C-alpha positions as YAML, in Angstrom:
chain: A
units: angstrom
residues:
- id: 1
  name: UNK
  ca: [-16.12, 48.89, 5.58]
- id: 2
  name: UNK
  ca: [-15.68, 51.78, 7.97]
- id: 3
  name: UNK
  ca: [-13.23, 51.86, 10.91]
- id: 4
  name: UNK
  ca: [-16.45, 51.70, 13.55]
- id: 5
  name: UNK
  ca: [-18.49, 49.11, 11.73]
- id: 6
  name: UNK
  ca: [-15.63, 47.23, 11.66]
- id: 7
  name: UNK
  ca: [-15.16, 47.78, 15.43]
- id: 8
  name: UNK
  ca: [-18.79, 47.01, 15.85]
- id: 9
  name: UNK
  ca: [-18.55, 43.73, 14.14]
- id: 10
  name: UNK
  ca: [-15.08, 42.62, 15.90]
- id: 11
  name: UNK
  ca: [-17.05, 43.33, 19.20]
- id: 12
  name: UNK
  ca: [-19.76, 41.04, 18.04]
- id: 13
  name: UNK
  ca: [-17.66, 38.10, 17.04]
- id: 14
  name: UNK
  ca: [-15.57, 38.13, 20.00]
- id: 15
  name: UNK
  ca: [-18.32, 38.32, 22.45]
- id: 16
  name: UNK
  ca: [-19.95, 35.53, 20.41]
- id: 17
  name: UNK
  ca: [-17.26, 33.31, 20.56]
- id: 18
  name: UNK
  ca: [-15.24, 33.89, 23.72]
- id: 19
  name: UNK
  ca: [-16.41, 33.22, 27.10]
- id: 20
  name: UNK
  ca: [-14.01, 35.09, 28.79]
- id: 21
  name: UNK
  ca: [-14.86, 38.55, 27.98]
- id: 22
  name: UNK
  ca: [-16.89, 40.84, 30.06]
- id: 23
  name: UNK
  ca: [-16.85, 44.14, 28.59]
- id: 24
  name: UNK
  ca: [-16.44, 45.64, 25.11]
- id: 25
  name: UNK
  ca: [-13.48, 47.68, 25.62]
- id: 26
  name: UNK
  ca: [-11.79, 44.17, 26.38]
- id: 27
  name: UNK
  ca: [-12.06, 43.76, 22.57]
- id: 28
  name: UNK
  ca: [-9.05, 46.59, 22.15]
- id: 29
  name: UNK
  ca: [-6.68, 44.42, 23.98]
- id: 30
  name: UNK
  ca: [-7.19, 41.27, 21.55]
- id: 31
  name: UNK
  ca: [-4.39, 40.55, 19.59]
- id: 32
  name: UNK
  ca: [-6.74, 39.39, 17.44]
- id: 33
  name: UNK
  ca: [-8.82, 42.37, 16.59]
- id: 34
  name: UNK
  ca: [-5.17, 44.00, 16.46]
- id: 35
  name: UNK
  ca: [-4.07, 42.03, 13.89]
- id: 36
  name: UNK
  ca: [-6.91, 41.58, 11.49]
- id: 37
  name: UNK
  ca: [-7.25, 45.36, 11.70]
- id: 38
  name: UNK
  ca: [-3.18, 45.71, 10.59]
- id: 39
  name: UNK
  ca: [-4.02, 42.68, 7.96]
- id: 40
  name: UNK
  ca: [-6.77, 44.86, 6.55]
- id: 41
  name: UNK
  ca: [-4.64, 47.98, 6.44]
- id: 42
  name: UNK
  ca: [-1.75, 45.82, 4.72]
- id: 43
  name: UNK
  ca: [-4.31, 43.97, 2.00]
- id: 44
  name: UNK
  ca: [-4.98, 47.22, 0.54]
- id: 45
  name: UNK
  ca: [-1.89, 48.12, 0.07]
- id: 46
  name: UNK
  ca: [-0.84, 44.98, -1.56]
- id: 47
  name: UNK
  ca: [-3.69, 45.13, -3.41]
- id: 48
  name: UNK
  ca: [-2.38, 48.67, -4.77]
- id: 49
  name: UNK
  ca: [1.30, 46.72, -5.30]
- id: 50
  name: UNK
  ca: [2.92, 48.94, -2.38]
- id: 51
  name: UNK
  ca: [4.28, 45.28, -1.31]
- id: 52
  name: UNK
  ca: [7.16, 46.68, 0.97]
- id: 53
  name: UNK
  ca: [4.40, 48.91, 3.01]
- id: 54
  name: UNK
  ca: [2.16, 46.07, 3.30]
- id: 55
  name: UNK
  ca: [4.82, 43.59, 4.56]
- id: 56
  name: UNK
  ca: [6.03, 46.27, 6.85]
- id: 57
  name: UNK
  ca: [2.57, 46.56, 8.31]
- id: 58
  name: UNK
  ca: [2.17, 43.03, 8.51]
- id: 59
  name: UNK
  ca: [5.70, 42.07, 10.10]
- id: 60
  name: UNK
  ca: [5.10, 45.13, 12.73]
- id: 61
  name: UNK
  ca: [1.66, 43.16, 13.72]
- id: 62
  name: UNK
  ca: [3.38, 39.87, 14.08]
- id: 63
  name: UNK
  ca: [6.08, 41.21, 16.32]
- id: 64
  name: UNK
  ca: [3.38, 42.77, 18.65]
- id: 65
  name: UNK
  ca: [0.94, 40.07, 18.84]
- id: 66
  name: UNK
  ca: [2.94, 36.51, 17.82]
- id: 67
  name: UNK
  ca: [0.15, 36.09, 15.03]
- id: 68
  name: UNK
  ca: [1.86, 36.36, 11.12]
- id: 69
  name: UNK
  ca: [-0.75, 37.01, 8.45]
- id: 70
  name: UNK
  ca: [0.87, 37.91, 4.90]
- id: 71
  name: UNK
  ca: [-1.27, 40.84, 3.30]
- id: 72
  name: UNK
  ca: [-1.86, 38.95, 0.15]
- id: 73
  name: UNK
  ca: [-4.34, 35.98, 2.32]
- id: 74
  name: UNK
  ca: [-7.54, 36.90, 1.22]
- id: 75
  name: UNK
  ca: [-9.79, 36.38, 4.58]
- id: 76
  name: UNK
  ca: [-13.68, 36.89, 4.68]
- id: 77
  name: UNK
  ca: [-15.73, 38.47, 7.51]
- id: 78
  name: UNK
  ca: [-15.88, 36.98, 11.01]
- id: 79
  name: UNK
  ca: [-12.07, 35.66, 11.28]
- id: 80
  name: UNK
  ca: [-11.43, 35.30, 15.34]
- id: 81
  name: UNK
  ca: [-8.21, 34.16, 16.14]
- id: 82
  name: UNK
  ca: [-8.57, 32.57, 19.74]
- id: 83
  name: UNK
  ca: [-5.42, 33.71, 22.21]
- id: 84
  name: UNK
  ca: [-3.02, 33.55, 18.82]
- id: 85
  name: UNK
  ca: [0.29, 33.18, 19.54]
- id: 86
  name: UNK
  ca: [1.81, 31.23, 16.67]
- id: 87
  name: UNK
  ca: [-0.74, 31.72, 14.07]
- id: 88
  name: UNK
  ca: [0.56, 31.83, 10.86]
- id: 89
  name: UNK
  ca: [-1.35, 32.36, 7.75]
- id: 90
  name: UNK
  ca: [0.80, 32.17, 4.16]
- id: 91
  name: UNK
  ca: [0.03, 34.32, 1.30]
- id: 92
  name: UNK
  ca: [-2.40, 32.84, -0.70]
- id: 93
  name: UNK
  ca: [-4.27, 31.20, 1.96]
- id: 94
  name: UNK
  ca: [-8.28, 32.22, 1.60]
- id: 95
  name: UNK
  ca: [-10.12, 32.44, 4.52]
- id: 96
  name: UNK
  ca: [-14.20, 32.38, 4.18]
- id: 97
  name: UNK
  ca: [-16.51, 33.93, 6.47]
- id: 98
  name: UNK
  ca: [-17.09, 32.96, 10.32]
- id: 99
  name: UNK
  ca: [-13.63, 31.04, 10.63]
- id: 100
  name: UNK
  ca: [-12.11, 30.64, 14.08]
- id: 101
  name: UNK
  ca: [-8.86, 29.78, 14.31]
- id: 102
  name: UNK
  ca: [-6.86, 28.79, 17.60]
- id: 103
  name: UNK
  ca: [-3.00, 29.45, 18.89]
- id: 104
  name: UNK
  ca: [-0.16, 27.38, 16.98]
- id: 105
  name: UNK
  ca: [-2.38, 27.19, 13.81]
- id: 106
  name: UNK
  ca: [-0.72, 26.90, 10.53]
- id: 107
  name: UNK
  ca: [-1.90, 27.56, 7.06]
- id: 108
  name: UNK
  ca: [1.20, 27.13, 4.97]
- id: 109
  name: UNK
  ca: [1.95, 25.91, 1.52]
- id: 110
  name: UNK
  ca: [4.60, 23.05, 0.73]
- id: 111
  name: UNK
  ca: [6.73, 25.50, -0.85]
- id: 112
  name: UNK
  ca: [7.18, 23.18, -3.81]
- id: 113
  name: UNK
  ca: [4.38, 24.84, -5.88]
- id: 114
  name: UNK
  ca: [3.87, 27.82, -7.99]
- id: 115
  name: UNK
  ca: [0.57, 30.49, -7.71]
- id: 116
  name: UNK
  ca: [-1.93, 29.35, -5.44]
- id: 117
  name: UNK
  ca: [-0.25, 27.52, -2.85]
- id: 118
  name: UNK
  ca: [-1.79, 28.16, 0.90]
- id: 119
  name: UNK
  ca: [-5.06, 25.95, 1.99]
- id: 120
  name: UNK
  ca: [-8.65, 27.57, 1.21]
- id: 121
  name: UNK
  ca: [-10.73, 27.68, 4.43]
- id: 122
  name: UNK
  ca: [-14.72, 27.82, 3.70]
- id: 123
  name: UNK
  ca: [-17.26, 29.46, 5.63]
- id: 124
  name: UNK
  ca: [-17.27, 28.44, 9.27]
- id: 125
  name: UNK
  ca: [-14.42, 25.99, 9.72]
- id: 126
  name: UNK
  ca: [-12.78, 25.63, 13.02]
- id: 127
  name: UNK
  ca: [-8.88, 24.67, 13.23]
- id: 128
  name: UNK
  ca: [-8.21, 24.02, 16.85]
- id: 129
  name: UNK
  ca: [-4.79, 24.58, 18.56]
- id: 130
  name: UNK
  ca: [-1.64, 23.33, 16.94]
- id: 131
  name: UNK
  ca: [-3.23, 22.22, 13.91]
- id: 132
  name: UNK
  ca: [-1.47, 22.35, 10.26]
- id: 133
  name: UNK
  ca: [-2.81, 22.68, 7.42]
- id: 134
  name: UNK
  ca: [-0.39, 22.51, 4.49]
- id: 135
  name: UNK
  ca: [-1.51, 22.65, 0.43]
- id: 136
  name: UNK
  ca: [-3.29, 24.32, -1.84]
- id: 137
  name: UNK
  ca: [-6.76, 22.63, -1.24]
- id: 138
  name: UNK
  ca: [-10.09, 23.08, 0.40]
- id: 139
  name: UNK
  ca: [-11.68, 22.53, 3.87]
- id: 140
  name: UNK
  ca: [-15.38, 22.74, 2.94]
- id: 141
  name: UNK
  ca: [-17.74, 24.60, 5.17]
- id: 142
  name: UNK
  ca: [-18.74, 23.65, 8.91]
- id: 143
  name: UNK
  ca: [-15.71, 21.18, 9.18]
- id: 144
  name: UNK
  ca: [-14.01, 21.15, 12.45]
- id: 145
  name: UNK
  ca: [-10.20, 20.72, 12.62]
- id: 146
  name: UNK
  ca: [-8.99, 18.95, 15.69]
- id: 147
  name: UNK
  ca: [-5.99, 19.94, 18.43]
- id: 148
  name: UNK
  ca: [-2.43, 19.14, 16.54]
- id: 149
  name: UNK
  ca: [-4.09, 17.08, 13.57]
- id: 150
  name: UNK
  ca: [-1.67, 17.66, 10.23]
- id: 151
  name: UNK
  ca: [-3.90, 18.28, 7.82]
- id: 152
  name: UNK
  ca: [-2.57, 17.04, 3.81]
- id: 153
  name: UNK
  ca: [-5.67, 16.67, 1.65]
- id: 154
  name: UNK
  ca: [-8.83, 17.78, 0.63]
- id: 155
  name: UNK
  ca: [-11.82, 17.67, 3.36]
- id: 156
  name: UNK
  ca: [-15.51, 17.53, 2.38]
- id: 157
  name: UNK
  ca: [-17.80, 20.00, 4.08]
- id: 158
  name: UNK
  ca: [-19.59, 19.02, 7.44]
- id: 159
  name: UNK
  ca: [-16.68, 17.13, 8.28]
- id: 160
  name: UNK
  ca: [-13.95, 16.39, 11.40]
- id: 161
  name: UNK
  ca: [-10.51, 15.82, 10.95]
- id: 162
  name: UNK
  ca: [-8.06, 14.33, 13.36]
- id: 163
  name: UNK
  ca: [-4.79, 12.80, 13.84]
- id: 164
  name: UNK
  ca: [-1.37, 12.92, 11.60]
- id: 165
  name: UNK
  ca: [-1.73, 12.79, 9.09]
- id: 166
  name: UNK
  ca: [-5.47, 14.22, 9.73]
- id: 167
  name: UNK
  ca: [-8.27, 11.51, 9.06]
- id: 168
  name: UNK
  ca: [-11.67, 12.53, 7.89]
- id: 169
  name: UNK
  ca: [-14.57, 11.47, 10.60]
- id: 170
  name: UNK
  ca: [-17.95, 12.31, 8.90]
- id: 171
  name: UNK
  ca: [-20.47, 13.33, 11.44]
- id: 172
  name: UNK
  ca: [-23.72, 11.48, 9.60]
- id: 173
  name: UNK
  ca: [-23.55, 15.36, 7.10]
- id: 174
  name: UNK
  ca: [-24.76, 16.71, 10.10]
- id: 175
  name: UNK
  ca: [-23.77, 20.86, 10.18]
- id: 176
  name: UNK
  ca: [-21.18, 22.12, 13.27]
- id: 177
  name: UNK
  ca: [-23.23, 25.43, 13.22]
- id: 178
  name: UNK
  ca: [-20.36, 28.32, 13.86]
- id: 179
  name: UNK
  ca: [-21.27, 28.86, 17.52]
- id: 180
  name: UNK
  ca: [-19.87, 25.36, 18.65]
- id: 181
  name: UNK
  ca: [-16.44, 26.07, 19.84]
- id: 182
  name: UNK
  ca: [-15.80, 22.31, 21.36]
- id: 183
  name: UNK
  ca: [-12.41, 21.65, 20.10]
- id: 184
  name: UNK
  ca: [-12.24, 18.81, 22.89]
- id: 185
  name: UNK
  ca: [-14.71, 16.15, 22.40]
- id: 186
  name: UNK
  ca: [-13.96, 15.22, 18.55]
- id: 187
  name: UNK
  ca: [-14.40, 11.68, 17.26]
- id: 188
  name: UNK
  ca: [-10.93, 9.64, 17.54]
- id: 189
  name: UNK
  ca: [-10.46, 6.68, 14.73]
- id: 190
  name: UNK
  ca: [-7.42, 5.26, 16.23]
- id: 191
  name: UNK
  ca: [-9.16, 5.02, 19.40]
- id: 192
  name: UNK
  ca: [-11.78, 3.55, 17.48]
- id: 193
  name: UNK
  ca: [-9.64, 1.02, 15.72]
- id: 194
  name: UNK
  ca: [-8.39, -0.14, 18.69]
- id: 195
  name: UNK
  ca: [-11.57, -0.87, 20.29]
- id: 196
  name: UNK
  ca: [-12.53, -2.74, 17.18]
- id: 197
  name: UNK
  ca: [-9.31, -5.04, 17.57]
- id: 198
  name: UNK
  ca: [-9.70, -5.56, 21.52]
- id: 199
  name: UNK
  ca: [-13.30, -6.41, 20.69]
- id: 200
  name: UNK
  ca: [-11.66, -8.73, 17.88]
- id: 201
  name: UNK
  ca: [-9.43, -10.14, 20.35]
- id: 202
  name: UNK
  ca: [-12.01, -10.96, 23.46]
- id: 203
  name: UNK
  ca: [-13.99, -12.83, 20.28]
- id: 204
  name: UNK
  ca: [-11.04, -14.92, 19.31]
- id: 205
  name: UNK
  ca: [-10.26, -16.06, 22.97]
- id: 206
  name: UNK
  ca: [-13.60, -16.67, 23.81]
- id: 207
  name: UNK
  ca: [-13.94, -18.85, 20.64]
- id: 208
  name: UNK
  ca: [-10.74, -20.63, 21.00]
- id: 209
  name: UNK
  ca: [-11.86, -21.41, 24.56]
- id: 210
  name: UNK
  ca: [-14.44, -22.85, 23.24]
- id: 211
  name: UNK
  ca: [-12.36, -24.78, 20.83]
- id: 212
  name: UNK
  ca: [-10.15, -26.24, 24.10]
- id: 213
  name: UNK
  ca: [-13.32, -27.87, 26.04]
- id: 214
  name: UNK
  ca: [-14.38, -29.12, 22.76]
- id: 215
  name: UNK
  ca: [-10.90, -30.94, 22.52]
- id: 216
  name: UNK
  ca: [-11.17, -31.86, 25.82]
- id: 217
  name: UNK
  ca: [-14.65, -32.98, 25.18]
- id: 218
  name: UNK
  ca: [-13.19, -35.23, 22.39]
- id: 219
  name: UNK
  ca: [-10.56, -36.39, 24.07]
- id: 220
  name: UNK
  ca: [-12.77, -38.09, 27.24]
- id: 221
  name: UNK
  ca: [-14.98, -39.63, 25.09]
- id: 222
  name: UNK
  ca: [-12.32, -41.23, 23.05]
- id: 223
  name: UNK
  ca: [-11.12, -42.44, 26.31]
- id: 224
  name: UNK
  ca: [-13.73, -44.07, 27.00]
- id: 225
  name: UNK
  ca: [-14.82, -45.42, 23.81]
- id: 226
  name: UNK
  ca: [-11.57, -46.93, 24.19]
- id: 227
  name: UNK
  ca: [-12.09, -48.60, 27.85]
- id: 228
  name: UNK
  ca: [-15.68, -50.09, 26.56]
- id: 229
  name: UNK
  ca: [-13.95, -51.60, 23.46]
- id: 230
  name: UNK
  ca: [-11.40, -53.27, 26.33]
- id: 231
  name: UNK
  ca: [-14.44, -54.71, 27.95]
...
């Protein structure tokens, strides 16, 4: 891809997916498009073995714009990388195409493995700020991370993970097309669990209520099976 349709398509992703911009030339102050466009420099060169070049690309990028990508991650078309600061993606992290990713976002390996040991992101996933995702497995297209969720395991496709460790919510299979950027209103299963157990809990008083005026109920007429007997 040439410098200008690469331009071209940066311009077109941004706009897409970031409210705030008003003008193209905004695009050029990104740290994003700076970044990706150092990444792709730096990816070559790996790819050629010229592994101090690349890293020296990649390192000069990071210091400018607070976002670390290591020039072996193999990343797809479409990668915007919302504000950034604190992004940091390891080296054999694969990104697919139309991934957003927001500030404090971490794609990192365990460091306990050997060859592929970064996460692989499918086509339009969404990691939302402060989210980790450690391991050498797969998100599967159209999932949505949420806001801080640590992220340990394997996640279907069409899917929305939250909490720590991250929890897998399945939306009914339903596809998060690439244009939703809501990283706010995300299903919550604690939350949900502890609805289920106050709803538990207003059950088991009502019912042991129940139980007490039937006691009570027992105990009059007792009483007063006793007083006839008397008579």
């Amino acid at each position: 891809m040439s410098i200008l349709s690469y331009v071209k398509d940066e311009i077109q992703v941004i706009r897409e997916r970031d409210p705030a911009i008003k003008s193209n030339m905004e695009v050029f102050l990104y740290p994003s498009f700076k970044v990706i466009l150092n990444y792709r420099i730096a990816h070559k060169l790996y790819l050629k073995k010229h592994f101090f070049w690349a890293r020296w690309i990649s390192q000069r990028a990071a210091r400018k714009t607070g976002i670390e990508i290591h020039p072996g991650a193999t990343i797809g078309k479409g990668l915007f990388i919302d504000h950034g600061s604190g992004v940091i993606i390891g080296e054999t992290t694969i990104i697919g195409d139309n991934v957003t990713l927001y500030q404090g976002v971490t794609l990192g390996g365990t460091g306990k493995e050997q060859g592929k040991r970064h996460p692989t992101l499918k086509d339009n996933v969404m990691v939302s700020a402060g989210a980790k995702v450690i391991g050498s497995f797969t998100i599967g297209e159209n999932s949505k991370i949420g806001a801080g969720s640590v992220v340990l395991e394997e996640v279907p496709p069409n899917c929305t993970v939250v909490g720590v460790p991250g929890r897998i919510v399945k939306m009914d299979n339903k596809k998060v097309p690439r244009s939703d950027m809501d990283q706010i209103h995300l299903p919550d299963p604690v939350l949900h669990d502890i609805r289920e157990l106050q709803q538990e809990n207003i059950q088991l008083h009502k019912q042991l209520e129940d139980m007490v005026e039937y006691m009570k109920c027992l105990e009059k007429k007792r009483k007063e099976d006793a007083a006839n007997e008397d008579l």
